[in-house]
Every structure is written in C-alpha cells, then in structure tokens.
mmCIF file of C-alpha atoms and ligand atoms in Angstrom:
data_model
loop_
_atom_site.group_PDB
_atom_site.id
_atom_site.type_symbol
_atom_site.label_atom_id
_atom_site.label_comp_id
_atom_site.label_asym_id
_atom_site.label_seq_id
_atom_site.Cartn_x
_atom_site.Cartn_y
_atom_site.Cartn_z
ATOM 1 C CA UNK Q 162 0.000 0.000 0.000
ATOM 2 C CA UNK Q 163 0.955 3.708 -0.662
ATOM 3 C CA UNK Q 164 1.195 6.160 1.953
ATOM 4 C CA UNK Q 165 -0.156 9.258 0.946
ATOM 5 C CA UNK Q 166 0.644 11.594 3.687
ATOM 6 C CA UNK Q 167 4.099 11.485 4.699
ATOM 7 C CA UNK Q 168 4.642 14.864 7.076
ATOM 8 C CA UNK Q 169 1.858 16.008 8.834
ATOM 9 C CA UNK Q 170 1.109 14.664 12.211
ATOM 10 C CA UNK Q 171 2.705 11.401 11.646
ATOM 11 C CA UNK Q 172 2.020 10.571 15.487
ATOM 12 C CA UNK Q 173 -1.830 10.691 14.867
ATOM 13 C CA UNK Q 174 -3.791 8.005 14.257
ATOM 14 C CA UNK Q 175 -6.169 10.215 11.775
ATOM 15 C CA UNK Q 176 -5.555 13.878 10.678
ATOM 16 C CA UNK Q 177 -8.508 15.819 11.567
ATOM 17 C CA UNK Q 178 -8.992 19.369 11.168
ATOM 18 C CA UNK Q 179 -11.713 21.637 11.519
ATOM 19 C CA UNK Q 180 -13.455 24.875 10.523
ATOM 20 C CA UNK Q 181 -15.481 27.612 11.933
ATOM 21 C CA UNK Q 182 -17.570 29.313 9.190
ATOM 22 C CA UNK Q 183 -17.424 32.506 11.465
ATOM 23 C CA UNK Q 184 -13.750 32.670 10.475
ATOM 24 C CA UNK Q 185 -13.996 33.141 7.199
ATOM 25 C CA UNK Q 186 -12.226 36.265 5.909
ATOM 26 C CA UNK Q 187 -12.914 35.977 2.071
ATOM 27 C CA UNK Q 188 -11.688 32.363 1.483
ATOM 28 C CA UNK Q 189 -9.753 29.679 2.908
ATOM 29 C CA UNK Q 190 -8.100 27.198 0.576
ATOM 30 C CA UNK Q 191 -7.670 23.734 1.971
ATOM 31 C CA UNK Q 192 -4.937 21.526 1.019
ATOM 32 C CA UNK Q 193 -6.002 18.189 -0.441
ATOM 33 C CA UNK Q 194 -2.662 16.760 -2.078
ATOM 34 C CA UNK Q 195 -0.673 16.492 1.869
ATOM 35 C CA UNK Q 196 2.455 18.103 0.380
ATOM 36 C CA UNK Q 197 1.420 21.806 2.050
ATOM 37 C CA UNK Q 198 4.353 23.206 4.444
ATOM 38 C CA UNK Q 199 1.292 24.850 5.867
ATOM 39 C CA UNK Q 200 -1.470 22.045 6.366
ATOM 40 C CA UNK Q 201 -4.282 21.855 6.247
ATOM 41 C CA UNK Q 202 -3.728 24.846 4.290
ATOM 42 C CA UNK Q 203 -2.858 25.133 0.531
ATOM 43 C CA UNK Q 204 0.782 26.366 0.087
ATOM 44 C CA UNK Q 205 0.566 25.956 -3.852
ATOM 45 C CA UNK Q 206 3.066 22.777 -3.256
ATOM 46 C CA UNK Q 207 0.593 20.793 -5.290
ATOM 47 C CA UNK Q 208 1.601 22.381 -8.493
ATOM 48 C CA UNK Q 209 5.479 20.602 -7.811
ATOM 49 C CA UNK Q 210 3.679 17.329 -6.726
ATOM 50 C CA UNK Q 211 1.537 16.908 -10.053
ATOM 51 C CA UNK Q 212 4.878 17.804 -12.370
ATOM 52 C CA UNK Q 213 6.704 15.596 -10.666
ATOM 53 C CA UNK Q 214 3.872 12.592 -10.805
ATOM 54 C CA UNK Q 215 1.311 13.833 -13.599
ATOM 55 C CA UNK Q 216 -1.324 13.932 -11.289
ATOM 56 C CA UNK Q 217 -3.893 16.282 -10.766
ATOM 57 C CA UNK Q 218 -4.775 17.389 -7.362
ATOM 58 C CA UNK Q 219 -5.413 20.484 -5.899
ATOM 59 C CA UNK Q 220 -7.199 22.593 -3.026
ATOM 60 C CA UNK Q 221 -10.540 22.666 -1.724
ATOM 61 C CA UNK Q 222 -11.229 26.077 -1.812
ATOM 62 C CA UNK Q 223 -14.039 27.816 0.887
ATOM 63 C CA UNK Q 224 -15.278 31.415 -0.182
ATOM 64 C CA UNK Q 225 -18.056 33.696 1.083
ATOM 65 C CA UNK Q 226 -20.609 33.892 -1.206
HETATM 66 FE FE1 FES T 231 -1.839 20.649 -1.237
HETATM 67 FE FE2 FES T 231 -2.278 22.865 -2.599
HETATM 68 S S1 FES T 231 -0.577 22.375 -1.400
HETATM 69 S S2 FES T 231 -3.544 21.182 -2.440
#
C-alpha cells in the first residue's frame, strides 16, 4: 500500500482538522494533495507534486458567497 501523507502529524492516528464558518475572511483554501508546508492549508506545493507525478490534485477552496 501507498502512503499518501508522509509529514503532517505522523504521530496521529487520523488527521482531523476543523473549521469555523465565522472565520472566514474571504476564502480559505484547503490543502487536499498532503504536500502543504502549511497544512491543512494550501501552500501551492501541489503544483510541484503533479509535475513531478502527472497527477492532478489540488485545493478545496471555501469562499463567502
Ligand atoms: Fe496541497 Fe495545494 S498544497 S492542495
């Protein structure tokens, strides 16, 4: 099997993170590919991680309407 996440909260038996809607200050991007230096949020470190593999993932993005 493939390990997907391989730095964040390696101790933890499940990454769980969560988010008060209150908080929202015009958007909040969430990473989705585990490569972010700044999980759970999106660093942009997905763009290196689909070159380098030809994948496609990236954020899940939350935005006031
Ligand atoms: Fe992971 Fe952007 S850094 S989705």
């Amino acid at each position: 099997p493939h390990r997907q996440n391989t730095t964040v909260k390696l101790g933890s038996d499940k990454v769980v993170d969560t988010f008060k809607t209150e908080n929202i200050d015009g958007k909040a991007v969430y990473c989705r590919c585990w490569k972010s230096a700044k999980f759970p949020y999106c660093d942009g470190a997905h763009n290196k991680y689909n070159k380098e593999t030809g994948d496609n993932l990236g954020p899940l993005i939350i935005a006031k309407e």
